[in-house]
Coordinates of C-alpha atoms in Angstrom, one line a residue:
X1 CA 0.0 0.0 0.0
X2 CA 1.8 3.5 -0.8
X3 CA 0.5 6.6 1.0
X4 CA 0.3 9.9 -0.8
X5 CA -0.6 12.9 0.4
X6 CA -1.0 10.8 3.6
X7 CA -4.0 9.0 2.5
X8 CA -4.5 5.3 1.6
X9 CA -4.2 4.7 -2.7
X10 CA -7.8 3.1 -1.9
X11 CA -9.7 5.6 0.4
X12 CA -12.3 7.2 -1.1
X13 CA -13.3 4.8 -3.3
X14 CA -16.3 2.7 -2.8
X15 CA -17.0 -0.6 -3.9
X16 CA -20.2 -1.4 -6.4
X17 CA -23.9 -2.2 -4.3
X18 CA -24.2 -6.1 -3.6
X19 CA -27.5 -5.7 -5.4
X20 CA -25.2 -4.4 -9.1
X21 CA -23.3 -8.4 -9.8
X22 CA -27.1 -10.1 -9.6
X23 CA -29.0 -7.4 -11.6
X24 CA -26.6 -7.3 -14.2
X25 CA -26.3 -10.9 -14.8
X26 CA -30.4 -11.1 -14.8
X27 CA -30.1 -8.4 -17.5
X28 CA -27.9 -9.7 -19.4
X29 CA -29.6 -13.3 -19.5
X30 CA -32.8 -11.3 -20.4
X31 CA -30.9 -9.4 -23.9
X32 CA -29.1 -12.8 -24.8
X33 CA -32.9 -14.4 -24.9
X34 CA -33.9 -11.3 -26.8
X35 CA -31.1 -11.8 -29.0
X36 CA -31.9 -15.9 -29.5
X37 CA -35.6 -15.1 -30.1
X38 CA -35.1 -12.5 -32.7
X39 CA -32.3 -14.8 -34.9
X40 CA -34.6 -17.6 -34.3
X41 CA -37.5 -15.3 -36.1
X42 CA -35.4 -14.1 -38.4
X43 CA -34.4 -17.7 -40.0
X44 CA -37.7 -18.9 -40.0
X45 CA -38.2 -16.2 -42.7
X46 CA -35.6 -18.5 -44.4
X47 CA -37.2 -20.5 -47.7
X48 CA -34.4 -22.8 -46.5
X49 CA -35.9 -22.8 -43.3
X50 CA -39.1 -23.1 -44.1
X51 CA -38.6 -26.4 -45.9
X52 CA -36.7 -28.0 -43.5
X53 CA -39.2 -26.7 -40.7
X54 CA -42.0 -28.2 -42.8
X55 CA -40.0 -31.5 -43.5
X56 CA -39.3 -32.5 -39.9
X57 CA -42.2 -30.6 -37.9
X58 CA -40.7 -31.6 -35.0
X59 CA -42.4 -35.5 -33.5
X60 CA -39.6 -38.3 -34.2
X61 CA -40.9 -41.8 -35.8
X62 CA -42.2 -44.2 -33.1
X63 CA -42.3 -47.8 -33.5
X64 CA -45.6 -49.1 -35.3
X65 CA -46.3 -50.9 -32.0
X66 CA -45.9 -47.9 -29.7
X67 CA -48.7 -47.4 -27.0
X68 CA -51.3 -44.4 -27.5
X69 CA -51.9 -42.5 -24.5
X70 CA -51.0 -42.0 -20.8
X71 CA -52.0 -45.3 -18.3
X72 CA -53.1 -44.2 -14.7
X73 CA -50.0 -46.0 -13.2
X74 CA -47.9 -43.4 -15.1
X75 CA -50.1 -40.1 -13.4
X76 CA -49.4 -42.0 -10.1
X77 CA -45.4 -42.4 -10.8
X78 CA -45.3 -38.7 -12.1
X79 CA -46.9 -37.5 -8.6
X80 CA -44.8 -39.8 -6.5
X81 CA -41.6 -38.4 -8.4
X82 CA -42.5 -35.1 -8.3
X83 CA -43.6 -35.7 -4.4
X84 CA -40.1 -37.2 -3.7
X85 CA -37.7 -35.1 -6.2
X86 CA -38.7 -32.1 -4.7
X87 CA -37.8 -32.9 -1.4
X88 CA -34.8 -34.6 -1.8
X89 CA -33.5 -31.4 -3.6
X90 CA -34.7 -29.0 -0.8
X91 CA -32.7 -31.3 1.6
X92 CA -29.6 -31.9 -0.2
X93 CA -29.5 -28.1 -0.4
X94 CA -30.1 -28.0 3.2
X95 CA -27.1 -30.8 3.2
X96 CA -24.6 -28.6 1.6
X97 CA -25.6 -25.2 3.1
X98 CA -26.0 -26.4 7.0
X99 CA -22.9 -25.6 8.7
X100 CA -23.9 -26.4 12.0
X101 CA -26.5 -29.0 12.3
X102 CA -28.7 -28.9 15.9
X103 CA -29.3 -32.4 16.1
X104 CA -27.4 -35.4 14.8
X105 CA -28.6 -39.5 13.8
X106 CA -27.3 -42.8 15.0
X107 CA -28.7 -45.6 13.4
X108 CA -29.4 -48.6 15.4
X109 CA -26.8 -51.5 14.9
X110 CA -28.8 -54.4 14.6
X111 CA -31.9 -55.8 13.2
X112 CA -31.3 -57.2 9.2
X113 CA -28.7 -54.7 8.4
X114 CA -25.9 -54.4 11.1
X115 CA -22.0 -52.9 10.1
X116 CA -18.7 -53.4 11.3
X117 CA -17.8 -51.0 14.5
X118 CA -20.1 -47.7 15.8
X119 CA -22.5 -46.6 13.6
X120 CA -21.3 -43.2 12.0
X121 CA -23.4 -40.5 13.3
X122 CA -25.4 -37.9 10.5
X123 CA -27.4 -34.6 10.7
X124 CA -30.8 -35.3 11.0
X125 CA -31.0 -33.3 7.8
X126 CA -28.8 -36.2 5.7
X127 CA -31.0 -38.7 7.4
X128 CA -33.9 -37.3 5.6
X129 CA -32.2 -36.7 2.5
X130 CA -30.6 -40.3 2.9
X131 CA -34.4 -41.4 3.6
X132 CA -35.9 -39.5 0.7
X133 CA -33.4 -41.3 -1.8
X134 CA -34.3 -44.9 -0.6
X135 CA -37.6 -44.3 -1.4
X136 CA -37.5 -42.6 -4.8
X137 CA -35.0 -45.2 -6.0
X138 CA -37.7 -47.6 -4.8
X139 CA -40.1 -45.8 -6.7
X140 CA -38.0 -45.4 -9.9
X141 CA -37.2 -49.6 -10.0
X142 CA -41.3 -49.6 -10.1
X143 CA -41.4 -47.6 -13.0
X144 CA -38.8 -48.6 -14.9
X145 CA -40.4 -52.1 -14.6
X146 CA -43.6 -50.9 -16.0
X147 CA -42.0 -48.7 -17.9
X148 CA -40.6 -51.7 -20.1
X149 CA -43.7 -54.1 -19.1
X150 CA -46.1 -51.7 -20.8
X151 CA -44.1 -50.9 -23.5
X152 CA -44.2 -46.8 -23.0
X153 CA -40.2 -46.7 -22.9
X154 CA -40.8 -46.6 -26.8
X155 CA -42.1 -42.7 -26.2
X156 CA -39.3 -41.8 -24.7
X157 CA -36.7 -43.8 -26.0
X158 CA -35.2 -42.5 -29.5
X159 CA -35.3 -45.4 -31.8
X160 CA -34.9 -43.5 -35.0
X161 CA -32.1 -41.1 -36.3
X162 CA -35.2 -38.5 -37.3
X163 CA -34.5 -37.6 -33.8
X164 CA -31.7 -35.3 -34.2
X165 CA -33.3 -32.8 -37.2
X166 CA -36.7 -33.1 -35.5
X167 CA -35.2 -31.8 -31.9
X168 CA -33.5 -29.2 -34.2
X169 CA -36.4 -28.2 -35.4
X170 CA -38.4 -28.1 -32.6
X171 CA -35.9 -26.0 -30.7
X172 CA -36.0 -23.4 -33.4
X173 CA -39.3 -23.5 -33.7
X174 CA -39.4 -23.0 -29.1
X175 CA -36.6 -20.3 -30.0
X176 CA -39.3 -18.3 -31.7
X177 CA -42.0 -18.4 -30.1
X178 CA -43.8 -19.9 -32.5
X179 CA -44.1 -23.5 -30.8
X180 CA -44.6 -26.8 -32.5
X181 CA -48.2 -28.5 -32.5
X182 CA -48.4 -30.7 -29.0
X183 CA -49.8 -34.0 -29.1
X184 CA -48.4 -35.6 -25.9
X185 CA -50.8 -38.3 -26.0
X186 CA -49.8 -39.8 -29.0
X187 CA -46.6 -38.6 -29.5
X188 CA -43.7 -36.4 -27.6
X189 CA -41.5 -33.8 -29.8
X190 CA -38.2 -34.8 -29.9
X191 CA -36.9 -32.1 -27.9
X192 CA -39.1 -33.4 -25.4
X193 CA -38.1 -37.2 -25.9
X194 CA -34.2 -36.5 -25.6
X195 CA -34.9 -34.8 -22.4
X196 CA -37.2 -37.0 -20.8
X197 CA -34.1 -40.3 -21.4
X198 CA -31.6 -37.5 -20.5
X199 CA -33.9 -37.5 -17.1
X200 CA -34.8 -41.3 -16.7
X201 CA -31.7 -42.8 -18.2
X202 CA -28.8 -40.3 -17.7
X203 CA -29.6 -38.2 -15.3
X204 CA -31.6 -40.6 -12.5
X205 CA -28.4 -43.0 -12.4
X206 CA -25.9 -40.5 -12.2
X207 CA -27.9 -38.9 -8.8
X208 CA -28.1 -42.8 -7.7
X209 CA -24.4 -43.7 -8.3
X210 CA -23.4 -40.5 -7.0
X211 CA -24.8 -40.2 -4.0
X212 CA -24.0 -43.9 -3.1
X213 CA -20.6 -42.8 -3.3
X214 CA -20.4 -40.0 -1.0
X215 CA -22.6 -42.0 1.8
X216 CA -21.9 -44.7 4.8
X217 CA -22.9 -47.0 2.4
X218 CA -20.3 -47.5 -0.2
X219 CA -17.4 -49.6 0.6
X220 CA -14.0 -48.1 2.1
X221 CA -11.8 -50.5 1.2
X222 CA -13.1 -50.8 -2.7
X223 CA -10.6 -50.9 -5.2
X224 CA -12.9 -48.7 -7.3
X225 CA -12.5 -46.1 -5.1
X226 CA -8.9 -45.5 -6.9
X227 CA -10.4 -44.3 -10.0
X228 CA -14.2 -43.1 -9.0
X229 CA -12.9 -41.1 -5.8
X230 CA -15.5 -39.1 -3.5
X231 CA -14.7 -35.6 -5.2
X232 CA -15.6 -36.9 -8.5
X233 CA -18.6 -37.9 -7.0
X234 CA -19.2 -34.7 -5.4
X235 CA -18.0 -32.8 -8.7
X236 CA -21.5 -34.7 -10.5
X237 CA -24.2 -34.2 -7.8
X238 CA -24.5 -31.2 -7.6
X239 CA -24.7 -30.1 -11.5
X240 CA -27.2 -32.8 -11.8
X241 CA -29.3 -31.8 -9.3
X242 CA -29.2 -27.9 -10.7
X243 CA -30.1 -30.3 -14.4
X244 CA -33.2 -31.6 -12.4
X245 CA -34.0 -28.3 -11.2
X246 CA -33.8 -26.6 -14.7
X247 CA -35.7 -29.4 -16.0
X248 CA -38.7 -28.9 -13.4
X249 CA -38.7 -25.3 -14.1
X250 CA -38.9 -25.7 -18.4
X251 CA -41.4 -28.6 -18.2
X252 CA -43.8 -26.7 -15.3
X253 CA -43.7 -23.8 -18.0
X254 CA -44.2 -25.7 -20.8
X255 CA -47.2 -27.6 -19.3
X256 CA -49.3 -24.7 -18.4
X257 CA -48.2 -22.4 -21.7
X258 CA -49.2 -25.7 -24.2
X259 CA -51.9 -26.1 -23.5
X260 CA -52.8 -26.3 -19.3
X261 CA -56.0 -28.6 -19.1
X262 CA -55.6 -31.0 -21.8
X263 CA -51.6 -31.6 -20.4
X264 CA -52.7 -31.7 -16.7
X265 CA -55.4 -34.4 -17.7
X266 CA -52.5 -36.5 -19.7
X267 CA -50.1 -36.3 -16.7
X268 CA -52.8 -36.8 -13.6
X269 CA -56.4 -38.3 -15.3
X270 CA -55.3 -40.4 -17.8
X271 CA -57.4 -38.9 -20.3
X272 CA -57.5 -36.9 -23.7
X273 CA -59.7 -34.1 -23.0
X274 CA -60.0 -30.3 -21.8
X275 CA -62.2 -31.3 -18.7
X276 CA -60.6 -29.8 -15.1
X277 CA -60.5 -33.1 -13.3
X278 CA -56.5 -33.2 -14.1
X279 CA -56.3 -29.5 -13.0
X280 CA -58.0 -30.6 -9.0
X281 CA -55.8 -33.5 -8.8
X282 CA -52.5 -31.4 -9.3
X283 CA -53.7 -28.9 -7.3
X284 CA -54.0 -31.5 -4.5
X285 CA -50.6 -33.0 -5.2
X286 CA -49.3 -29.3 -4.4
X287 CA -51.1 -29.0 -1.4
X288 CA -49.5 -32.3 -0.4
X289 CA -46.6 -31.6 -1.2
X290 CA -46.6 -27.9 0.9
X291 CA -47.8 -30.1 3.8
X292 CA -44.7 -32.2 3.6
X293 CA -42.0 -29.1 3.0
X294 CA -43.8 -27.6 6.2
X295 CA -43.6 -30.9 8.2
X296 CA -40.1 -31.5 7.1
X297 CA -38.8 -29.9 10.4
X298 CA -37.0 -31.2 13.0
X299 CA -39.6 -30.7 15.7
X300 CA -41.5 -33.7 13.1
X301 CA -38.8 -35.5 12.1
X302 CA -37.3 -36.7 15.4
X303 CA -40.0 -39.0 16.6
X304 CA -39.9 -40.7 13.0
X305 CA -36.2 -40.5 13.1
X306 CA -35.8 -42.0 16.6
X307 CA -38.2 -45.4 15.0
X308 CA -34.9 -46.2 13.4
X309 CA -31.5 -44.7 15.5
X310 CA -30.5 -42.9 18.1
X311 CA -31.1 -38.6 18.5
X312 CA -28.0 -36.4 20.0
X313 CA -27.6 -33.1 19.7

C-alpha cells in the first residue's frame, strides 16, 4: 500500500452495491434471450428454413407398436416423483448449506442390516435426505419395470435417427415463439423425448451412483475407489441436481403455456380431454406436497427418526 498525500491509494473509493453483480447478470440473461428469439425469427423467414421446418415438424418416428396415450399408473409415478424429487433437492440443499447441524442420527446396529464398528453419526437433515433417496430409487425400479412391461419406454426412447433434425427443429421453432403443435398423447416432440431419457436414463443414475458414493454405504476399502474417488462424486451431484431443477422449471412452464388442461389431464387423469378433473388433482398433489415441505422440520422429524436410530444433539 503507498501513501500519498497521507492518505491510503484506496480511500475514497467505494465498492459497487451487492445488489449491481445479480442485476446485471439477470439483464444480461434477459438481452441474450432477446437476441436468440429475434435470430430464431429471423431464420424462419428463411425458404431454406421453411422447408426443413416443414419436412421435420418436430415429433420423431415411433415404432408401429408404440402405445397411445398416458396409463393411470404413469399419473401416479409422475406424482410420487415429483412428491419425492422435490424434497430430496430442498434437503440436499439444506445438506450442503447447514454448517452447523442442531441435532445429529445414529442408526441402530442391529436388526437385518448391522456394520462393522459404531455406527457413523449424521445430521438429521442427511438422514432425511438419505431417507428421501431410498424411497425414490424404490419408486424409480417400479417404474422402470412398468416402464418396459407396458411398453411406454418406446415414447421416450429414440429409436430413429429422425430424432436429431426433428429436436433441431423443434428448438428453433421454441426459440421463436412460434411452438410446434403438441400432441403428448400420442406422441412427444423430440426435444421433449431427448430430455425426458436424458432425465430417466442419464440423469436418474448418475444422482443414484453419485450419492451412493459420498454416503456410509459405499465400501471403504473398494478398489474402485482409486479411479471413482469421492470428489468426483461430489464434482457430478450437484450439477445434476441444478439439471433436475432446470428441467422442473422448463417442463412446469411448458405444461401450463401448451396447452394447461388438456396436459394436466395427460399427466394426472389419464385422459384426452379439456375437462378440469386433471387441473384438481395437481392442485392436490401441491397442497400435499406444501404439507410435507412444512412438516419437514426437525420438531416432526425426530420422533420418525428416533423409530430407526439414536437422536444427539
Amino acid at each position: 500500500m503507498s501513501l500519498r498525500g497521507g492518505k491510503p491509494s484506496g480511500a475514497g473509493k467505494a465498492g459497487a452495491p451487492a445488489w449491481m453483480k445479480p442485476v446485471l447478470t439477470v439483464v444480461s440473461l434477459l438481452v441474450l434471450a432477446a437476441l436468440v428469439v429475434l435470430l430464431a425469427r429471423w431464420l424462419r423467414t428463411l425458404e431454406p428454413v421453411q422447408e426443413f421446418i416443414s419436412q421435420y415438424p418436430g415429433h420423431a418416428t415411433l415404432p408401429d407398436n408404440a402405445p397411445v396415450g398416458l396409463p393411470a399408473w404413469l399419473g401416479w409415478q409422475h406424482f410420487l416423483n415429483m412428491f419425492l424429487i422435490v424434497l430430496i433437492i430442498r434437503t440436499g440443499w439444506q445438506v450442503r448449506t447447514t454448517e452447523r447441524p442442531k441435532t445429529f442420527w445414529t442408526r441402530n446396529n442391529k436388526g437385518l442390516i448391522k456394520t462393522k464398528g459404531t455406527p457413523k453419526k449424521i445430521s438429521l437433515e442427511l438422514w432425511l435426505h438419505l431417507s428421501l433417496d431410498a424411497l425414490w430409487v424404490l419408486n424409480g425400479l417400479v417404474f422402470y419395470v412398468m416402464l418396459f412391461i407396458t411398453g411406454q419406454w418406446m415414447r421416450i426412447v429414440p429409436t430413429h435417427w429422425d430424432i436429431f433434425p426433428n429436436a433441431l427443429s423443434s428448438a428453433l421453432q421454441y426459440a421463436s415463439f412460434d411452438w410446434p403443435l403438441e400432441n403428448g398423447w400420442t406422441n412427444y416432440n423430440a426435444l421433449q423425448v431427448i430430455a425426458y431419457f436424458l432425465v430417466v436414463f442419464v440423469a436418474a443414475p448418475l444422482a443414484v451412483i453419485t450419492g451412493l458414493r459420498m454416503s456410509n454405504a459405499w465400501p471403504k476399502d473398494w478398489k474402485l475407489n482409486k479411479i471413482y474417488k469421492m470428489e468426483l462424486a461430489r464434482a457430478i451431484h450437484l450439477p445434476t441436481m441444478l439439471f433436475f431443477v432446470m428441467f422442473i422449471v422448463v417442463h412446469v412452464v411448458l405444461v401450463f403455456t401448451t396447452g394447461a388442461l388438456r396436459n394436466l389431464n395427460h399427466m394426472y387423469a389419464s385422459r384426452d380431454d379439456t375437462g378440469w378433473l386433471g387441473f384438481w388433482i395437481f392442485l392436490g398433489s401441491v397442497l400435499v406436497i406444501a404439507v410435507a415441505w412444512v412438516l419437514a422440520r426437525p420438531i416432526f422429524l425426530r420422533p420418525i427418526a428416533a423409530l430407526s436410530g439414536k437422536l444427539s444433539r
